[in-house]
Amino acid sequence: MTFSIHGLAVARGIAMGRAVLVASSRVDVAHYFINSNQIESEIQRVVHARQCVIDEIHKLHQSLPKEAPPELAALLDVHMMLLQDEMLASGINTWVRERLYNAEWALTSQLEVVARQFDEMDDPYLRERKGDLEQVVERILRHLKGDPTVLDHKIKSVPKQVGQQQELISEDQMEVPLILVAHDLSPADLLQFKQSVFTGFITDVGGKTSHTAIVAKSLDIPAVVGSRTASQLIRQDDWIIIDGDAGVVIVDPSPIILDEYSFKQRQAQVSRERLTRLRHRPAATLDDERVELLANIEMPEDTKSAMSVGAVGIGLFRSEFLFMGRDGQLPDEEEQYKAYCAAVQGMNGLPVTIRTVDVGADKSLDRTMKDEAHLNPALGLRAIRWSLADPSMFLTQLRAILRAAAKGQVNLLIPMLAHKKEIVQTLSLIETARHQLDAMGEVYGPVKVGAMIEIPAAAISAKMFLEYFDFLSIGTNDLIQYTLAIDRADEQVAHLYDPLHPAVLRLVADTISACNAAGKAVSICGEMAGDPTLTRLLLGLGLRSFSMHPTQILSVKQEILRADTQLLQNWAQEVMHSNDPSVMVELYNQDK
Ligand code: PEP
Ligand code: MG
């Protein structure tokens, strides 16, 4: 039966394929296709791992002391029964034989199927056995990991090697695209999917500007977040469509709906291709105001997509992504230096703005950090606060950035400042890093130093910031979160997250004016900069530098080419002074 689920649109486009349900705790399980000649050995890997767990439990059972409570033996019996359950074994075989999933993926896929059946049971005792099943699967996974034959499969989520597989695999289903469905995915989890077999993804939680959504944009695959119940309503292997523009997921679509979406998919492809013609056009308005279009990136290799859409530099390199998913092992100076140099080289002489590490809130370094998170992490030890709390880690990063600045134009950007004392401390540590490099005889280059305006207190004190910094960059994602007291990662309050709230507009406009009056550069690097429906308003407010995800650049450029800033100024002031800016902007966008 066809039904639809509504969530938040975060990464545009349409994807159609089969659902792959992944439990949030298991997203780091390897997902890749095997070749058909590996089917038997892959099944043997599971059989072997399962047998090891059976032996383990058997031994445990035998070694139970006489005085052990009888529940313990009963529990082991349950585990043994679950391990030997035919449904688990036969399901795994099917995933491996028919879909060519690797052993770990097949095991977790079948876990999701069986767990769903437990969820649906009336008897509470039986329902609770789901936890036992998960423990048993966890044990098998551990054995699979330790299995020496796993060595040649250790790459996580390797891309589907279509050419190679097509010769070996005749089954139609291998041509079917796959869509990842999970309750939650952290930004670090998502990074693992950068080169993955998935062509779209859906999560139950997350807001429009959550970092998971931001990484989704960088994957450039259709995505819907904040769909609340998707991972419960969608079953393993269901056919689904993601409409990433509308934020809708259609489950079990009828042939007519499939046709309709295939048509939409082709149309979207045609408009994308049309936009690529703008790549080499300078971004200038009708009244010849030049506008700088910069890219936001997470990894040095993202510079390729920035260059491919004609970005004139990197306005925001979110360096924290180099620090994530490493089990607490932070990258050392050399590793960071290489990554920053790679970004500088990738941009071929164009400026690269490296933001110092911004972890905390919804960007945990790894799962442990998430678990230890405080009740209010967005207001806690995050971004520059985290860096200043660990000067040696911060100095390591500063040295690496300063050294990379010898290879090309680098700007240094500091996130989440609010207090003068933080500014003074930060600038003094930058000086210390230079002295350290002098003492080591290391070469380094000049950098412009900028501050992010992400906290209302900072926006209101923009003049004070300008006394210390060469440029400001407005991080509207956080500025909105902190101005409206809306957790940007919480889908339950996503409807209140409003870039056009008069208070937000006032803070943005005043910061732009303060910079323009002082003759200092200002840009917006939050998601507002990449929203083409807001381009004219921001131009009217005096903004001339926008930094956004590469996929947005050409759409925003199209708006700039059609705009006249002379005409926009008065209108932008009216919008700002209205009680209902969103209605005015919507009307304007309809009329143009
Ligand atoms: C912002 O807050 O607008 C921003 C660009 O930083 P991030 O999204 O990484 O918090
Ligand atoms: Mg921010």
Short mmCIF file of C-alpha atoms in Angstrom, two decimals, residues 286-555:
data_model
loop_
_atom_site.label_atom_id
_atom_site.label_comp_id
_atom_site.label_asym_id
_atom_site.label_seq_id
_atom_site.Cartn_x
_atom_site.Cartn_y
_atom_site.Cartn_z
CA LEU A 286 22.24 44.08 -13.49
CA ASP A 287 23.62 47.33 -12.03
CA ASP A 288 27.10 45.82 -12.18
CA GLU A 289 27.69 45.16 -8.49
CA ARG A 290 30.25 42.38 -8.18
CA VAL A 291 29.33 39.60 -5.79
CA GLU A 292 31.73 37.05 -4.32
CA LEU A 293 30.45 33.45 -4.35
CA LEU A 294 32.47 31.21 -2.06
CA ALA A 295 32.11 27.56 -1.11
CA ASN A 296 31.67 25.81 2.23
CA ILE A 297 33.58 22.53 2.52
CA GLU A 298 34.10 19.76 5.07
CA MET A 299 37.09 17.96 3.60
CA PRO A 300 40.00 19.07 1.38
CA GLU A 301 38.72 16.92 -1.50
CA ASP A 302 35.51 18.99 -1.56
CA THR A 303 37.55 21.72 -3.27
CA LYS A 304 36.95 19.76 -6.50
CA SER A 305 33.23 20.41 -6.40
CA ALA A 306 33.88 24.02 -5.36
CA MET A 307 36.07 24.53 -8.43
CA SER A 308 33.64 22.72 -10.69
CA VAL A 309 30.91 25.30 -10.03
CA GLY A 310 33.23 28.30 -10.33
CA ALA A 311 33.53 29.25 -6.62
CA VAL A 312 36.04 32.07 -6.23
CA GLY A 313 37.37 30.70 -2.98
CA ILE A 314 36.47 28.77 0.15
CA GLY A 315 34.50 30.88 2.61
CA LEU A 316 34.26 28.16 5.25
CA PHE A 317 36.37 25.03 5.66
CA ARG A 318 34.75 23.25 8.62
CA SER A 319 38.01 21.83 9.94
CA GLU A 320 36.31 19.82 12.70
CA PHE A 321 35.45 17.11 10.18
CA LEU A 322 39.13 16.18 10.18
CA PHE A 323 38.79 15.52 13.90
CA MET A 324 35.72 13.28 13.86
CA GLY A 325 35.22 9.53 14.06
CA ARG A 326 38.80 8.80 15.19
CA ASP A 327 38.08 7.32 18.61
CA GLY A 328 39.40 10.43 20.35
CA GLN A 329 42.77 10.43 18.50
CA LEU A 330 43.06 13.99 17.25
CA PRO A 331 45.01 14.66 14.06
CA ASP A 332 48.53 15.90 14.79
CA GLU A 333 50.10 19.05 13.33
CA GLU A 334 51.56 17.27 10.31
CA GLU A 335 48.31 15.57 9.37
CA GLN A 336 46.39 18.82 9.71
CA TYR A 337 49.04 20.73 7.79
CA LYS A 338 48.77 18.27 4.90
CA ALA A 339 44.97 18.53 4.87
CA TYR A 340 45.05 22.34 4.87
CA CYS A 341 47.73 22.37 2.15
CA ALA A 342 45.58 19.99 0.10
CA ALA A 343 42.67 22.44 0.33
CA VAL A 344 44.92 25.37 -0.60
CA GLN A 345 46.35 23.48 -3.57
CA GLY A 346 42.88 22.26 -4.54
CA MET A 347 41.78 25.88 -4.91
CA ASN A 348 44.65 26.75 -7.21
CA GLY A 349 45.61 30.10 -5.72
CA LEU A 350 42.10 31.18 -4.68
CA PRO A 351 41.63 32.09 -1.00
CA VAL A 352 40.75 29.42 1.55
CA THR A 353 39.13 30.38 4.86
CA ILE A 354 39.88 27.73 7.46
CA ARG A 355 37.67 27.79 10.51
CA THR A 356 39.28 26.51 13.67
CA VAL A 357 37.70 23.41 15.12
CA ASP A 358 34.02 23.72 16.04
CA VAL A 359 33.04 20.59 17.91
CA GLY A 360 30.33 20.19 20.50
CA ALA A 361 26.54 20.58 20.22
CA ASP A 362 25.43 18.18 17.46
CA LYS A 363 29.00 17.64 16.24
CA SER A 364 30.49 15.10 18.56
CA LEU A 365 33.92 13.73 17.80
CA ASP A 366 32.71 10.20 18.32
CA ARG A 367 29.98 8.25 20.03
CA THR A 368 31.62 8.43 23.45
CA MET A 369 31.60 12.18 23.36
CA LYS A 370 27.94 12.12 22.41
CA ASP A 371 27.13 9.91 25.34
CA GLU A 372 28.98 12.20 27.70
CA ALA A 373 27.33 15.30 26.28
CA HIS A 374 25.85 17.72 28.72
CA LEU A 375 22.17 18.47 28.88
CA ASN A 376 22.52 21.64 26.87
CA PRO A 377 25.47 21.00 24.58
CA ALA A 378 24.78 23.88 22.19
CA LEU A 379 25.30 26.23 25.12
CA GLY A 380 28.24 24.32 26.53
CA LEU A 381 31.90 23.80 25.80
CA ARG A 382 31.68 24.20 22.05
CA ALA A 383 33.80 25.71 19.25
CA ILE A 384 36.29 28.37 20.45
CA ARG A 385 35.37 27.57 24.05
CA TRP A 386 36.58 24.02 23.50
CA SER A 387 39.76 25.27 21.80
CA LEU A 388 40.56 27.77 24.55
CA ALA A 389 40.01 25.06 27.14
CA ASP A 390 42.81 23.04 25.54
CA PRO A 391 45.47 25.54 24.40
CA SER A 392 47.95 22.89 23.34
CA MET A 393 45.44 21.30 20.94
CA PHE A 394 44.48 24.78 19.69
CA LEU A 395 48.11 25.82 19.17
CA THR A 396 48.70 22.64 17.17
CA GLN A 397 45.86 23.60 14.86
CA LEU A 398 46.97 27.24 14.61
CA ARG A 399 50.54 26.22 13.70
CA ALA A 400 49.26 23.86 11.01
CA ILE A 401 47.07 26.61 9.51
CA LEU A 402 49.81 29.25 9.63
CA ARG A 403 52.22 26.87 7.91
CA ALA A 404 49.68 26.08 5.19
CA ALA A 405 49.35 29.84 4.65
CA ALA A 406 52.87 29.77 3.17
CA LYS A 407 51.42 27.74 0.27
CA GLY A 408 48.65 30.16 -0.73
CA GLN A 409 46.07 32.63 0.48
CA VAL A 410 44.65 31.49 3.80
CA ASN A 411 42.20 33.24 6.12
CA LEU A 412 41.77 32.10 9.68
CA LEU A 413 38.22 32.11 11.03
CA ILE A 414 37.24 31.75 14.69
CA PRO A 415 33.82 30.29 15.57
CA MET A 416 31.39 31.29 18.30
CA LEU A 417 33.13 34.19 19.97
CA ALA A 418 31.13 36.44 22.26
CA HIS A 419 33.42 38.00 24.86
CA LYS A 420 36.27 40.47 24.55
CA LYS A 421 38.39 38.25 26.79
CA GLU A 422 37.92 35.32 24.40
CA ILE A 423 38.98 37.54 21.50
CA VAL A 424 42.09 38.74 23.32
CA GLN A 425 43.00 35.22 24.40
CA THR A 426 42.51 33.86 20.88
CA LEU A 427 44.61 36.57 19.22
CA SER A 428 47.33 36.08 21.78
CA LEU A 429 47.40 32.33 21.09
CA ILE A 430 47.73 33.06 17.36
CA GLU A 431 50.75 35.21 18.25
CA THR A 432 52.14 32.40 20.42
CA ALA A 433 51.75 29.95 17.53
CA ARG A 434 53.79 32.30 15.32
CA HIS A 435 56.52 32.53 17.99
CA GLN A 436 56.59 28.76 18.29
CA LEU A 437 57.01 28.40 14.55
CA ASP A 438 59.80 31.00 14.59
CA ALA A 439 61.52 29.05 17.32
CA MET A 440 61.19 25.82 15.33
CA GLY A 441 62.44 27.48 12.17
CA GLU A 442 59.24 26.56 10.33
CA VAL A 443 58.06 28.62 7.39
CA TYR A 444 54.61 30.17 7.68
CA GLY A 445 52.55 32.70 5.79
CA PRO A 446 50.41 35.77 6.53
CA VAL A 447 46.74 35.24 7.36
CA LYS A 448 43.78 37.53 7.68
CA VAL A 449 41.94 36.73 10.89
CA GLY A 450 38.16 36.82 11.02
CA ALA A 451 35.44 36.13 13.57
CA MET A 452 32.19 34.34 13.09
CA ILE A 453 29.12 36.21 14.22
CA GLU A 454 26.95 33.39 15.54
CA ILE A 455 25.75 34.64 18.90
CA PRO A 456 23.35 37.60 19.22
CA ALA A 457 25.76 39.18 21.72
CA ALA A 458 28.46 39.15 19.03
CA ALA A 459 26.17 40.66 16.39
CA ILE A 460 25.19 43.45 18.76
CA SER A 461 28.88 44.08 19.53
CA ALA A 462 29.97 43.94 15.88
CA LYS A 463 31.80 47.28 16.22
CA MET A 464 33.93 45.90 19.03
CA PHE A 465 34.73 42.82 16.92
CA LEU A 466 35.81 45.06 14.05
CA GLU A 467 38.47 46.65 16.24
CA TYR A 468 40.19 43.27 16.45
CA PHE A 469 39.42 41.41 13.24
CA ASP A 470 40.12 41.81 9.52
CA PHE A 471 36.72 40.43 8.51
CA LEU A 472 33.49 38.99 9.88
CA SER A 473 31.53 36.00 8.69
CA ILE A 474 27.92 35.63 9.82
CA GLY A 475 27.05 32.08 10.82
CA THR A 476 23.30 32.36 10.46
CA ASN A 477 22.66 28.73 11.40
CA ASP A 478 23.77 29.34 14.94
CA LEU A 479 22.73 32.98 14.99
CA ILE A 480 19.13 31.86 14.36
CA GLN A 481 19.42 29.03 16.88
CA TYR A 482 20.66 31.33 19.62
CA THR A 483 18.41 34.29 18.78
CA LEU A 484 15.20 32.28 18.70
CA ALA A 485 16.19 29.65 21.30
CA ILE A 486 15.50 26.87 18.80
CA ASP A 487 17.74 23.83 18.81
CA ARG A 488 18.73 23.62 15.16
CA ALA A 489 19.06 19.83 15.37
CA ASP A 490 15.64 19.22 16.88
CA GLU A 491 12.94 18.43 14.33
CA GLN A 492 10.23 19.03 16.93
CA VAL A 493 10.88 22.76 16.90
CA ALA A 494 12.00 22.97 13.26
CA HIS A 495 8.83 24.90 12.34
CA LEU A 496 9.98 27.74 14.61
CA TYR A 497 13.43 27.98 13.04
CA ASP A 498 12.90 31.13 11.00
CA PRO A 499 15.66 32.96 9.09
CA LEU A 500 13.16 35.72 8.36
CA HIS A 501 12.24 36.49 11.93
CA PRO A 502 12.54 40.31 12.27
CA ALA A 503 15.04 39.92 15.11
CA VAL A 504 17.30 37.71 12.99
CA LEU A 505 17.12 40.11 10.07
CA ARG A 506 17.96 43.03 12.33
CA LEU A 507 21.10 41.29 13.65
CA VAL A 508 22.20 40.28 10.15
CA ALA A 509 21.53 43.71 8.66
CA ASP A 510 23.28 45.58 11.48
CA THR A 511 26.36 43.39 11.21
CA ILE A 512 26.55 43.94 7.45
CA SER A 513 26.13 47.72 7.89
CA ALA A 514 28.78 47.87 10.62
CA CYS A 515 31.30 46.12 8.37
CA ASN A 516 30.41 48.18 5.31
CA ALA A 517 30.75 51.39 7.34
CA ALA A 518 34.15 50.29 8.63
CA GLY A 519 35.28 49.22 5.16
CA LYS A 520 35.84 45.65 6.35
CA ALA A 521 34.85 42.46 4.54
CA VAL A 522 31.72 40.62 5.63
CA SER A 523 30.18 37.46 4.38
CA ILE A 524 27.42 35.02 5.35
CA CYS A 525 28.44 31.40 5.56
CA GLY A 526 25.30 29.93 7.14
CA GLU A 527 22.60 28.17 5.11
CA MET A 528 20.82 31.50 4.46
CA ALA A 529 23.57 32.37 1.98
CA GLY A 530 22.75 29.33 -0.15
CA ASP A 531 18.99 29.83 -0.23
CA PRO A 532 18.13 31.44 -3.59
CA THR A 533 14.82 32.73 -2.23
CA LEU A 534 16.80 34.98 0.13
CA THR A 535 19.50 36.16 -2.31
CA ARG A 536 17.78 39.40 -3.27
CA LEU A 537 16.96 40.33 0.28
CA LEU A 538 20.58 39.87 1.34
CA LEU A 539 21.79 41.87 -1.65
CA GLY A 540 19.34 44.62 -0.69
CA LEU A 541 20.77 44.59 2.83
CA GLY A 542 24.22 45.31 1.37
CA LEU A 543 25.77 41.81 1.38
CA ARG A 544 28.30 41.19 -1.42
CA SER A 545 29.94 37.97 -0.27
CA PHE A 546 28.07 34.68 0.10
CA SER A 547 29.54 31.34 1.16
CA MET A 548 27.52 28.16 0.67
CA HIS A 549 27.60 24.54 -0.27
CA PRO A 550 28.93 24.15 -3.86
CA THR A 551 25.63 22.64 -5.06
CA GLN A 552 23.87 25.94 -4.29
CA ILE A 553 26.28 28.30 -6.01
CA LEU A 554 24.80 28.28 -9.50
CA SER A 555 21.21 28.76 -8.32
#
